[in-house]
Coordinates of C-alpha atoms in Angstrom, one line a residue:
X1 CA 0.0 0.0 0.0
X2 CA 1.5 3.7 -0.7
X3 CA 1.9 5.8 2.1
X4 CA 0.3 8.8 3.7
X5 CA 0.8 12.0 1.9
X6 CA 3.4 13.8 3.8
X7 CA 1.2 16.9 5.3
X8 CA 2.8 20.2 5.8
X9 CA 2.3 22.2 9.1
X10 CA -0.5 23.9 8.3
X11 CA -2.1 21.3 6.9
X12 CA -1.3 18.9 10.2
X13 CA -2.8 21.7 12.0
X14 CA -6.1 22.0 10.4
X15 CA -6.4 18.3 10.1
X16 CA -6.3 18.1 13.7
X17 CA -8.3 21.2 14.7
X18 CA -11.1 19.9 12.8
X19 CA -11.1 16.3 13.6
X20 CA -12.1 16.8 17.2
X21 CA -14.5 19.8 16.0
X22 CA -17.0 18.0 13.6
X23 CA -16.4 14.8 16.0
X24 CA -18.1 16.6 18.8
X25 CA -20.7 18.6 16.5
X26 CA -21.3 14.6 15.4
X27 CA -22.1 14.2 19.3
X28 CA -23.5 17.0 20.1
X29 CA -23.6 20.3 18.6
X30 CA -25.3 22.0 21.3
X31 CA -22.5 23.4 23.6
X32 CA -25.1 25.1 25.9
X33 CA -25.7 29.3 25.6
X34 CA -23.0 31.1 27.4
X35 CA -24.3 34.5 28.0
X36 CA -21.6 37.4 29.0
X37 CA -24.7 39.2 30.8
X38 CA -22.8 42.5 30.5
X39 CA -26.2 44.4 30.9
X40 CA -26.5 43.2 34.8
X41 CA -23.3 44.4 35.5
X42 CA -23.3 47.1 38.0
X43 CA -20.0 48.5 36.7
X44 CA -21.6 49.0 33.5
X45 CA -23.0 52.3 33.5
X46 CA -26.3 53.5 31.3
X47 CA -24.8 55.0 28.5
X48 CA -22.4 51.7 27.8
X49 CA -25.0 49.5 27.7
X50 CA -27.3 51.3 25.4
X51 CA -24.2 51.8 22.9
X52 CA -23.6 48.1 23.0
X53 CA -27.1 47.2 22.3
X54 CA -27.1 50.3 19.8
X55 CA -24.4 48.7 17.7
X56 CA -26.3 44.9 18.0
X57 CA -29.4 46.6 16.8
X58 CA -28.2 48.3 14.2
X59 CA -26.6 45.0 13.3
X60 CA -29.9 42.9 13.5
X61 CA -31.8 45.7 10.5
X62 CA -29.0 44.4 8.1
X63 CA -29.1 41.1 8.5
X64 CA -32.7 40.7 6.2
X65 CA -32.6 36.7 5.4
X66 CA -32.6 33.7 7.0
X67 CA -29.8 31.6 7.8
X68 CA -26.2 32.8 8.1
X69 CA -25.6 34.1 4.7
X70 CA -26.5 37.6 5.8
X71 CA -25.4 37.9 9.4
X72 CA -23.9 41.3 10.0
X73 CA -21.0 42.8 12.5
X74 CA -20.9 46.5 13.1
X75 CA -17.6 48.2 15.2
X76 CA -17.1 52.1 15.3
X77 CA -13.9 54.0 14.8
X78 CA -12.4 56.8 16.9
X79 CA -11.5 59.9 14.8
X80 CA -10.8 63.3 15.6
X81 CA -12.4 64.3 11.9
X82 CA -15.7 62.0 11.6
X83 CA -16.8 58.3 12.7
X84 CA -15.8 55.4 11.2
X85 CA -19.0 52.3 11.3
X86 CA -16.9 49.3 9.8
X87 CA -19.2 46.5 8.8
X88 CA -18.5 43.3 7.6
X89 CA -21.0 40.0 6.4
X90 CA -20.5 36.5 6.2
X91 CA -21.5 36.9 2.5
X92 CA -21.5 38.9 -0.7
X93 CA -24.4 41.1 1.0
X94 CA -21.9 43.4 2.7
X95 CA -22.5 46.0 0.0
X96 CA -26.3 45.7 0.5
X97 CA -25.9 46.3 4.6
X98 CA -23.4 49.1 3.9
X99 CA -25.9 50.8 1.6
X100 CA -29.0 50.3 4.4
X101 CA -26.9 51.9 7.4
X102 CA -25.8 54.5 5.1
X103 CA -29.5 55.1 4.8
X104 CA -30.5 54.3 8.7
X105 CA -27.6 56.9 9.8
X106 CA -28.8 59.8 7.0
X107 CA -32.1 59.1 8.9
X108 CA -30.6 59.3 12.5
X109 CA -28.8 62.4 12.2
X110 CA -31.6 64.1 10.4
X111 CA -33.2 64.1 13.4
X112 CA -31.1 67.3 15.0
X113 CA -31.0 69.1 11.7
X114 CA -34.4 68.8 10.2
X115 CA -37.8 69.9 11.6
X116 CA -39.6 66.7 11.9
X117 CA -41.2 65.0 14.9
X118 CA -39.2 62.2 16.2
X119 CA -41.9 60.0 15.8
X120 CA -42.3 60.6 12.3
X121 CA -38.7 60.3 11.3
X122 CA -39.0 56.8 13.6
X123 CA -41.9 55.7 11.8
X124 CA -40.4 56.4 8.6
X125 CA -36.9 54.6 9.5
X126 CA -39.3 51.3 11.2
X127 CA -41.3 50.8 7.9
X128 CA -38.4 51.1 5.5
X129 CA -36.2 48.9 7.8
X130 CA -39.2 46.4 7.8
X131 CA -39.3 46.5 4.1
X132 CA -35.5 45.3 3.6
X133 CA -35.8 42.9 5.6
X134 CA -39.0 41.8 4.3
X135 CA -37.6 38.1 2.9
X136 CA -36.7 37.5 7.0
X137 CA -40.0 39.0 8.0
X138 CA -42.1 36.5 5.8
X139 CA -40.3 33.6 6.7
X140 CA -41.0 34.4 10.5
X141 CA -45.0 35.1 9.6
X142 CA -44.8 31.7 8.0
X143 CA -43.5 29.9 10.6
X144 CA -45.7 31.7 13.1
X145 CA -49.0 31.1 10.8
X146 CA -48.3 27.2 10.4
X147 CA -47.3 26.9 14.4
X148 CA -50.3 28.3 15.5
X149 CA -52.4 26.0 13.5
X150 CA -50.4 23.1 15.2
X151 CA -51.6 24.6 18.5
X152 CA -55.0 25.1 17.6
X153 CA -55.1 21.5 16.6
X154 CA -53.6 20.6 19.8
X155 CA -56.1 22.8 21.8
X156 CA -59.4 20.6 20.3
X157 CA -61.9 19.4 22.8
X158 CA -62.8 21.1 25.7
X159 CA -61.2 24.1 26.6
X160 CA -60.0 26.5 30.0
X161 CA -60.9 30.1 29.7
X162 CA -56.9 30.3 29.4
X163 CA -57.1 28.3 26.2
X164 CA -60.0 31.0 25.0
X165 CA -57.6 33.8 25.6
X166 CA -54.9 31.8 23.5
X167 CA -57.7 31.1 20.5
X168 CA -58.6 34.4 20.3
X169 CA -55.2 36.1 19.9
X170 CA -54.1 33.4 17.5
X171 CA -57.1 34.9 15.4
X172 CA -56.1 38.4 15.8
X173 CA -52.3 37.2 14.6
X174 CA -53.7 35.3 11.4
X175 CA -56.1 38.3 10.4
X176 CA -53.3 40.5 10.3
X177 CA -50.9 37.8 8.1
X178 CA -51.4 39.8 4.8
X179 CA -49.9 42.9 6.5
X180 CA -46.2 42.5 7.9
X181 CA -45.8 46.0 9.1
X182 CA -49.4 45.7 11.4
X183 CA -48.3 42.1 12.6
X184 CA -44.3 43.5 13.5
X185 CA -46.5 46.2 15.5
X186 CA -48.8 44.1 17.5
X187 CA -46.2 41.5 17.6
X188 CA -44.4 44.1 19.6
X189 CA -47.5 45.1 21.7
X190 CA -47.9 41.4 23.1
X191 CA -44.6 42.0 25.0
X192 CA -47.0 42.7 28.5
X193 CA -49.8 41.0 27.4
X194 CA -51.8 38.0 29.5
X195 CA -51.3 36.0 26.4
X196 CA -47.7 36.3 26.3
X197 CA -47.9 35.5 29.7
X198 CA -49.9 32.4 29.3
X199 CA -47.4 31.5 26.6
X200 CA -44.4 31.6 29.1
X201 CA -45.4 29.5 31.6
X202 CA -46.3 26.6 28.8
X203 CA -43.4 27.0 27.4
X204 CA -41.5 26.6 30.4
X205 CA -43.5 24.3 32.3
X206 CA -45.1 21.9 29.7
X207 CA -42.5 18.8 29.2
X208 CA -43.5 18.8 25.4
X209 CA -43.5 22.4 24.9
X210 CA -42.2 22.4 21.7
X211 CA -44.9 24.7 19.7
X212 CA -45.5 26.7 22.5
X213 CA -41.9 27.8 22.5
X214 CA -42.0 28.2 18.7
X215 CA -45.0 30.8 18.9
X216 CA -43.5 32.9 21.7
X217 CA -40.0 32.9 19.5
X218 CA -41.8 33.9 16.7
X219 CA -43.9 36.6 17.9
X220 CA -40.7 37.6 20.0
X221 CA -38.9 38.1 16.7
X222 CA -41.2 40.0 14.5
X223 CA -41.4 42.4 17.5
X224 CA -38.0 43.2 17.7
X225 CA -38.1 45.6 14.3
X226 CA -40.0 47.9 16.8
X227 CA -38.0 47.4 19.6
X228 CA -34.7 48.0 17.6
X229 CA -35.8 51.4 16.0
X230 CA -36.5 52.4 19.6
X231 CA -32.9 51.6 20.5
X232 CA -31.6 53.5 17.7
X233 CA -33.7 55.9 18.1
X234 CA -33.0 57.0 21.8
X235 CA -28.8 55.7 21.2
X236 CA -29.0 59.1 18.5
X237 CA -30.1 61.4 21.8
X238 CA -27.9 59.6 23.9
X239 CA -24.7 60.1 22.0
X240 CA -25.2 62.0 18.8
X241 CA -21.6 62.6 18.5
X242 CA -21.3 58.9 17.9
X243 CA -23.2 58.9 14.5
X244 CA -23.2 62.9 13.2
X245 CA -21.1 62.7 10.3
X246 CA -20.4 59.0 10.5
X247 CA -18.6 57.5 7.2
X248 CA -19.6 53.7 6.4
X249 CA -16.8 51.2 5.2
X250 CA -16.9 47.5 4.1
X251 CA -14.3 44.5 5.9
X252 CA -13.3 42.7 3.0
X253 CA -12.8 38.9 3.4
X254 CA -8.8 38.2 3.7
X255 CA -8.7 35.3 1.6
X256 CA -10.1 32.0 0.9
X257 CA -9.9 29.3 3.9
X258 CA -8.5 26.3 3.9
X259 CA -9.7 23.3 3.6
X260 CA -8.9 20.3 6.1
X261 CA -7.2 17.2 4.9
X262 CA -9.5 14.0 4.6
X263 CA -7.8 10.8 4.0
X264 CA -10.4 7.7 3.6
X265 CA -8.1 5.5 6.0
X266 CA -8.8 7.1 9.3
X267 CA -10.6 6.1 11.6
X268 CA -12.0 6.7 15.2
X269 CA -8.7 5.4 16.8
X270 CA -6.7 7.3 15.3
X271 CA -8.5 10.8 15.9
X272 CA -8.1 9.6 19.2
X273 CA -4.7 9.2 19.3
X274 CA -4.0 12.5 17.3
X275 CA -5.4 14.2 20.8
X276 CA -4.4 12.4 23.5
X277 CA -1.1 13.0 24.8
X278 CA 1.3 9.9 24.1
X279 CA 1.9 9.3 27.6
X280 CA -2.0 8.6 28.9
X281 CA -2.7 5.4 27.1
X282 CA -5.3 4.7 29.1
X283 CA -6.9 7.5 28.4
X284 CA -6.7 7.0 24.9
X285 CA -8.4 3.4 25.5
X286 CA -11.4 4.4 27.6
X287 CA -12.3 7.5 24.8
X288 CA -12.0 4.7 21.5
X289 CA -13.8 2.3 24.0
X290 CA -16.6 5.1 24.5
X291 CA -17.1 6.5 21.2
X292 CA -17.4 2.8 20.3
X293 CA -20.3 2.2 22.2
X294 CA -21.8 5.6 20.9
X295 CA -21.4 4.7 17.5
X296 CA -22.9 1.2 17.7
X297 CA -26.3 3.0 18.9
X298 CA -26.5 6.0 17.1
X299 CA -24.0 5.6 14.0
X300 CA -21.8 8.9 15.0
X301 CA -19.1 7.8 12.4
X302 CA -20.8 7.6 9.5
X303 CA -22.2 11.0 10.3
X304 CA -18.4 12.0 10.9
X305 CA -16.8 10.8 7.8
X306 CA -19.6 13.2 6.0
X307 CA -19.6 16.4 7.4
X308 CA -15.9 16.3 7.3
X309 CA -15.8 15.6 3.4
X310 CA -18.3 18.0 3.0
X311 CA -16.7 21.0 5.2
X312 CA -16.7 24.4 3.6
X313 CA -15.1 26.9 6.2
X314 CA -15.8 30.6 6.2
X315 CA -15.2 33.3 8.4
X316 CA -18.1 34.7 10.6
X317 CA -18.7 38.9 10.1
X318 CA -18.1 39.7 14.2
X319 CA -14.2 38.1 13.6
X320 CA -13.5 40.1 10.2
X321 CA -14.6 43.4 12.4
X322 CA -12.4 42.1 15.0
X323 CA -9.3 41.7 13.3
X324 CA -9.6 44.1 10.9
X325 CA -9.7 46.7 14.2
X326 CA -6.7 44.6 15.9
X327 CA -4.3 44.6 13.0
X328 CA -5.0 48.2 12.0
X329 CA -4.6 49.3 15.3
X330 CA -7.8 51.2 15.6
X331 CA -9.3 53.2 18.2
X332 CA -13.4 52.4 19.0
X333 CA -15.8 55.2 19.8
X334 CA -16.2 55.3 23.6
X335 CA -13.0 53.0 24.6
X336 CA -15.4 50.1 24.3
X337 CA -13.9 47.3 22.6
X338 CA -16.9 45.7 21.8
X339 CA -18.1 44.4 18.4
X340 CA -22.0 44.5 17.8
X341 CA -23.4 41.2 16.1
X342 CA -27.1 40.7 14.5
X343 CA -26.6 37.1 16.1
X344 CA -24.5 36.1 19.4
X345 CA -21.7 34.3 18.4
X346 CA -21.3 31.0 18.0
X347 CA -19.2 28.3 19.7
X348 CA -16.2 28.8 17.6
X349 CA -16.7 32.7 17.7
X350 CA -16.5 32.5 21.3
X351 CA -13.2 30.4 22.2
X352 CA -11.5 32.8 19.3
X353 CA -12.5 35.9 21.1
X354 CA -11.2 34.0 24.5
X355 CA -8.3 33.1 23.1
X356 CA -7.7 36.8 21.0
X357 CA -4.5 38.7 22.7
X358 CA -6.7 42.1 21.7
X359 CA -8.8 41.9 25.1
X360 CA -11.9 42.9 23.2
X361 CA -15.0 42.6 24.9
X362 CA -16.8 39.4 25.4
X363 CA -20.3 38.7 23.4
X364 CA -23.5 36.4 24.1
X365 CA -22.9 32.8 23.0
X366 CA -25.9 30.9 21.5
X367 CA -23.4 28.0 22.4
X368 CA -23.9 25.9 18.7
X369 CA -21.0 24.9 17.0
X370 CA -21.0 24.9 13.6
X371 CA -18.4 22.8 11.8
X372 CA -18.3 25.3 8.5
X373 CA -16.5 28.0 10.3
X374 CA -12.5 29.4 9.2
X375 CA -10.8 31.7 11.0
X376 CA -10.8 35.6 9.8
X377 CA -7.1 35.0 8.7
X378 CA -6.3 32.2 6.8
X379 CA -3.2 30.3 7.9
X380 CA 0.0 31.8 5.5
X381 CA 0.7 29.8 2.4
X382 CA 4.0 27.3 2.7
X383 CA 6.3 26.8 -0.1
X384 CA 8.9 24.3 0.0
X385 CA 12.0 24.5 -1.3
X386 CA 12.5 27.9 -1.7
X387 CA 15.0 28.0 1.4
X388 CA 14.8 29.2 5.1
X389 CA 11.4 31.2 5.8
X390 CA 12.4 33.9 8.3
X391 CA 9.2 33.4 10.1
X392 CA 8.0 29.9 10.7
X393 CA 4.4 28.6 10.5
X394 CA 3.8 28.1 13.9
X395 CA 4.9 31.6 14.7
X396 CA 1.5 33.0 12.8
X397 CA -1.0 34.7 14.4
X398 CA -3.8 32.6 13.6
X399 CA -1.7 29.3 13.8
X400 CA -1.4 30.5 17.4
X401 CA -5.1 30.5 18.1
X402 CA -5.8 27.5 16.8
X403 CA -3.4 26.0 18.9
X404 CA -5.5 27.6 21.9
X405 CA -8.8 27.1 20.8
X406 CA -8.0 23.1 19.6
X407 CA -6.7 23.0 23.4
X408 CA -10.4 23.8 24.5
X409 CA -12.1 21.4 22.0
X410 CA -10.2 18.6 23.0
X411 CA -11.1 19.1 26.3
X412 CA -14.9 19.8 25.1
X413 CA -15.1 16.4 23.8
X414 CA -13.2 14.4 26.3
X415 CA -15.8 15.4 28.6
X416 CA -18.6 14.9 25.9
X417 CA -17.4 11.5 25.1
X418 CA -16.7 10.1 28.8
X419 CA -20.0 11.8 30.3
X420 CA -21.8 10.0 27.6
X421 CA -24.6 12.8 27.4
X422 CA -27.3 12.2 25.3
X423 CA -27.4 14.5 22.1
X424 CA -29.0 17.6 23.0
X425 CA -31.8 19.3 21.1
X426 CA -30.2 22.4 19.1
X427 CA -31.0 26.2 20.3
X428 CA -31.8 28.6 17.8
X429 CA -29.2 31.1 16.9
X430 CA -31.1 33.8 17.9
X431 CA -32.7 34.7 20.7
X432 CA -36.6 36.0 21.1
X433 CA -35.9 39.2 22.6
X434 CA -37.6 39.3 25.7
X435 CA -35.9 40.0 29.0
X436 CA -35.7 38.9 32.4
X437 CA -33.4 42.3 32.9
X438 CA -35.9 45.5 33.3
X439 CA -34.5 48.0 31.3
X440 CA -37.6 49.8 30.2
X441 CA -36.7 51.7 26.9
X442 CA -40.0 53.4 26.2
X443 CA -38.9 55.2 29.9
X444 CA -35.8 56.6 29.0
X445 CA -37.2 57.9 25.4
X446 CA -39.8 59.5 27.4
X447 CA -37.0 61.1 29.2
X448 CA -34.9 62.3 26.7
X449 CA -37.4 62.9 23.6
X450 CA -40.4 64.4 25.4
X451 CA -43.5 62.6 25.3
X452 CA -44.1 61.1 21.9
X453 CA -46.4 58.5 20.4
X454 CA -45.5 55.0 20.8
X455 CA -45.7 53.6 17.6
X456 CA -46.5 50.0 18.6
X457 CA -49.4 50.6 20.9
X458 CA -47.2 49.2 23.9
X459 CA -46.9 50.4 27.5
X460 CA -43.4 49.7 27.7
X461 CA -40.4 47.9 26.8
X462 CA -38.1 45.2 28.1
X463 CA -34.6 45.2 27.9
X464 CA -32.1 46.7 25.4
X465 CA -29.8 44.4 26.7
X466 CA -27.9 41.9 24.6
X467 CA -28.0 40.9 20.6
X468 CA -31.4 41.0 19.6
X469 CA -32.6 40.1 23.2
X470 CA -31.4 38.3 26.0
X471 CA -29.3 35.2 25.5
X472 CA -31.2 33.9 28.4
X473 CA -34.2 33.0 26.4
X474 CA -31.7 30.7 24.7
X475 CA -31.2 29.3 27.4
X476 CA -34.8 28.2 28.2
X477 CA -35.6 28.6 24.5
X478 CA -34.8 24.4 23.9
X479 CA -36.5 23.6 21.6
X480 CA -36.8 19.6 20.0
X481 CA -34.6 19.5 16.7
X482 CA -37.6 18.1 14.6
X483 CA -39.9 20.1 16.1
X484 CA -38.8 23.7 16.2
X485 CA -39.0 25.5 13.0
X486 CA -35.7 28.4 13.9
X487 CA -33.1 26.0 15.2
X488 CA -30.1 25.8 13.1
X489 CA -30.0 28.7 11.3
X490 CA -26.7 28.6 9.8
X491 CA -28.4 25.9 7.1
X492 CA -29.6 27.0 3.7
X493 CA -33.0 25.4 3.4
X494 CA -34.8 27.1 5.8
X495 CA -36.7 30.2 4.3
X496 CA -40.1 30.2 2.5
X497 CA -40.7 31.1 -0.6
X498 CA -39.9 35.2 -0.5
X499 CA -43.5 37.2 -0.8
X500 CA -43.5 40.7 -1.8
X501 CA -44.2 43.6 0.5
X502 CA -46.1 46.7 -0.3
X503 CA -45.7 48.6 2.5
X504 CA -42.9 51.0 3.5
X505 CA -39.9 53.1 1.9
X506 CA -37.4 51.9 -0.1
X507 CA -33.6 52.1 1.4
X508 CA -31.3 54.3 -1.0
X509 CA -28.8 53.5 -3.2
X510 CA -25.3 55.2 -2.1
X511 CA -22.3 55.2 -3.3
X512 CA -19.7 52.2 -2.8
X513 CA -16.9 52.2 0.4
X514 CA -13.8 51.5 0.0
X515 CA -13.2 47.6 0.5
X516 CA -10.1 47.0 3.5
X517 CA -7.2 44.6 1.7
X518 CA -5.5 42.6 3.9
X519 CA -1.8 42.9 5.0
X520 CA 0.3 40.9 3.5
X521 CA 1.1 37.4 5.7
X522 CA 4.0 36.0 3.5
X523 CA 5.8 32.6 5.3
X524 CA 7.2 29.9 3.4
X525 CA 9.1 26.4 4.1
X526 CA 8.2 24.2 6.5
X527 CA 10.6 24.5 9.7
X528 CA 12.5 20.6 10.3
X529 CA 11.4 21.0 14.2
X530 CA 7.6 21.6 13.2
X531 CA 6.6 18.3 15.2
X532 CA 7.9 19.5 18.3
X533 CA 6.0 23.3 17.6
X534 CA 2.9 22.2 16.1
X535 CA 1.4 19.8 18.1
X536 CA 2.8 21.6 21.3
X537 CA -0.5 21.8 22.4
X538 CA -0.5 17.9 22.3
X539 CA 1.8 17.6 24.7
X540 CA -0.6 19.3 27.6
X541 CA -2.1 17.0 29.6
X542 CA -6.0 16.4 29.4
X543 CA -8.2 16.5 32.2
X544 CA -12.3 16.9 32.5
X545 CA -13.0 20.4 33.6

């Protein structure tokens, strides 16, 4: 038989950071929702918080489909001239979300220089915001429309006067189907309504709460157009010098990622002893004895073998920002090194930003690991036999975090593997936007606009506290892989066929930004002692956290 392909560094390196990564999505991808709750933090005063959640807001308008294609990160630059707002997306749609803050931040700052109520020049922002995201909005109406007749059906028989409350709202939610802007409204209104109420307590009491959960994400999502506009809204009286003048630029992608070496021959045994340190034998034993078992019940290495062959990395939007702002040296509006997200981050997201030397400010974690994520810098190209690189592979900057994060996953699934936890049903990336936290929005806009109407009919608001809601609802937000309709959004099949909308303003056209190139990375030959540096991370002992 011919043997193995000699691999270089790089190659080694990816091979066995993703190994152990799709092996424990293949277990379970659920991690569990790690929520930085920055907004409880008494340190934290008022104005912080609102900037942080003025950033994920503003975020959350651009991201207008389903899935990850359009998830958008937003960061602000220092200057003595004018603002920077860098954005970047985790597809070609960056250009499309430039355009629409462009248009979101014209509308802001008209708001000292032109006489027009507040309310109007809200209203105005709310229903053209609505309208650009109006593929995300019908999807959400769908899903609402098909779970409610799932509960209805559920509901037949006799019925409590609770269950009479629930029926007639469902009715008032399916009349207003045809009109997304009136459904985003009263969706917003239910926030302190008995029925939302009612809907709590089944989904978090009812052991097959499944639907109930999906109708109180739903509504909880088509309400947040309103309650975003509100943050961006008040954000503009809060700190106007934030946004007057602002300039909008694009994060370019820095390259394409790499893809991970496959070879047909491996097998379970031998991921396992990639990861475990040469010395802990028996260690090595009781994880090939324990994945053995799992995959005789539930066939995890067929699953394995074809999520790794089908793996196609990309970087997510909150990690362009990020480095784009690290490497450049860049100075963010207010000293806060915080990058605003439509989404929390994901598992992958989170152990890079733990791991990142830049001290940047810690996001809320959905917790679900998804196995088609690249780091924001691909790992330098090697050519051999060109002579002596002066810098080495290992000595890369992103080489270096994969190091650190593959420590973590190792662990991760060590403990996944001995613990023998059942697969978990997946959260959805997002969150439904309803707090536990009181921080009551409509309040402070009273306080710093003047009385004004309230455009959704509602008597107050929840929390502006973390990306599009409180990660806490993710936490309680479990819904049954088969049988919630928003889990997984990173896949591609999810949205329904796109409707048209006929309501609202059309975002403007503007011109185009000037797209960041990345610095120039340039490493060749692979050093003779890469064994000893590559795998260093190899040599530290593992042990269940």
């Amino acid at each position: 038989m011919p043997g193995h392909i000699p691999l270089t560094a790089n190659e080694k390196l990816l091979r066995r950071f993703y190994e152990p990564l799709v092996l424990l999505s293949a277990l379970d991808p659920t991690r569990g929702a790690h929520r930085p709750d920055l907004t409880s933090d008494l340190g934290l005063d008022k104005q912080s918080k609102w900037w942080r959640n003025f950033l994920d807001q503003l975020a959350f308008l651009c991201d207008f489909e389903k899935g990850g294609d359009t998830v958008t990160a937003i960061a602000v630059q220092k200057r003595v001239d004018h603002p920077i707002f860098w954005l970047a997306s985790n597809s070609k749609s960056r250009n499309k979300a430039r355009d629409h803050v462009r248009w979101i931040l014209g509308r802001l700052n008209d708001m000292h220089s032109v006489a027009i109520w507040y309310d109007e020049r809200e209203r105005e922002i709310l229903f053209g915001c609505i309208d650009f995201s109006r593929a995300r909005v019908k999807t959400y109406i769908g899903w609402l429309m098909q779970a409610l007749k799932k509960a209805k059906e559920s509901m037949q028989g006799s019925r409590t006067p609770e269950d009479t409350l629930i029926v007639a709202e469902f009715e008032h939610l399916e009349m207003l189907e045809s009109d997304p802007h009136q459904l985003c409204a009263h969706a917003h209104s239910l926030r302190k309504h008995r029925f939302m109420e009612v809907l709590s307590q089944r989904h978090t009491v009812h052991s097959q709460r499944g639907i109930w959960s999906d109708i109180r994400h739903f509504i909880g999502r088509l309400g947040l157009w309103h309650k975003a506009i509100r943050i961006l809204v008040s954000g503009t009286k809060i700190f106007p010098q934030y946004i007057e003048g602002a300039q909008v630029m694009v994060v370019a992608p820095r390259g394409s990622a790499a893809l991970p070496y496959f070879d047909n021959s491996t097998d379970m045994a031998e991921i396992v002893r990639r990861m475990v340190p040469s010395d802990q034998p028996s260690l090595a034993q009781e994880l090939s004895a324990a994945l053995a078992e799992v995959d005789a019940i539930a066939g995890i290495w067929g699953k394995f073998r074809e999520d790794y062959k089908n793996i196609r990395p990309r970087p997510h939007a909150e990690l362009l920002v990020l480095e784009h702002f690290h490497f450049e040296n860049l100075d963010f509006v207010a000293d806060e090194k915080y990058i605003g997200c439509s989404k929390p981050s994901c598992y992958c997201c989170n152990l890079y930003m733990q791991c990142h030397p830049g001290g940047f400010i810690p996001r809320a974690c959905h917790g679900n690991l998804w196995i088609n994520w690249a780091p924001p810098i691909p790992l330098p190209s090697i050519q051999l036999g060109t002579g002596r690189s002066r810098v080495r592979p290992q000595q890369h900057h992103t080489f270096g975090l994969l190091q650190k994060m593959l420590v973590r996953i190792r662990l991760d699934l060590q403990d996944q593997i001995l613990s023998r936890r059942p697969r978990r049903a997946r959260l959805p990336d997002s969150t439904t936007g309803m707090s536990s936290v009181p921080f009551d929005t409509d309040k402070l806009l009273a306080s710093l606009l003047g009385p004004q109407r309230n455009l959704s009919g509602g008597q107050g608001d929840e929390s502006a506290a973390a990306s599009e809601g409180e990660a806490a609802d993710a936490r309680t937000d479990g819904l049954p892989a088969e049988s919630s309709l928003d889990a997984g959004s990173e896949g591609r099949d999810e949205s329904l066929t796109e409707g048209d909308l006929t309501h609202g303003n059309k975002n403007q056209n503007l011109s185009k930004a000037k797209q960041v190139q990345p610095p120039g990375a340039e490493v060749d030959e692979e050093s003779s002692a890469e064994e000893e540096l590559v795998f260093k991370g190899r040599k530290n002992k593992l042990y269940s956290r």
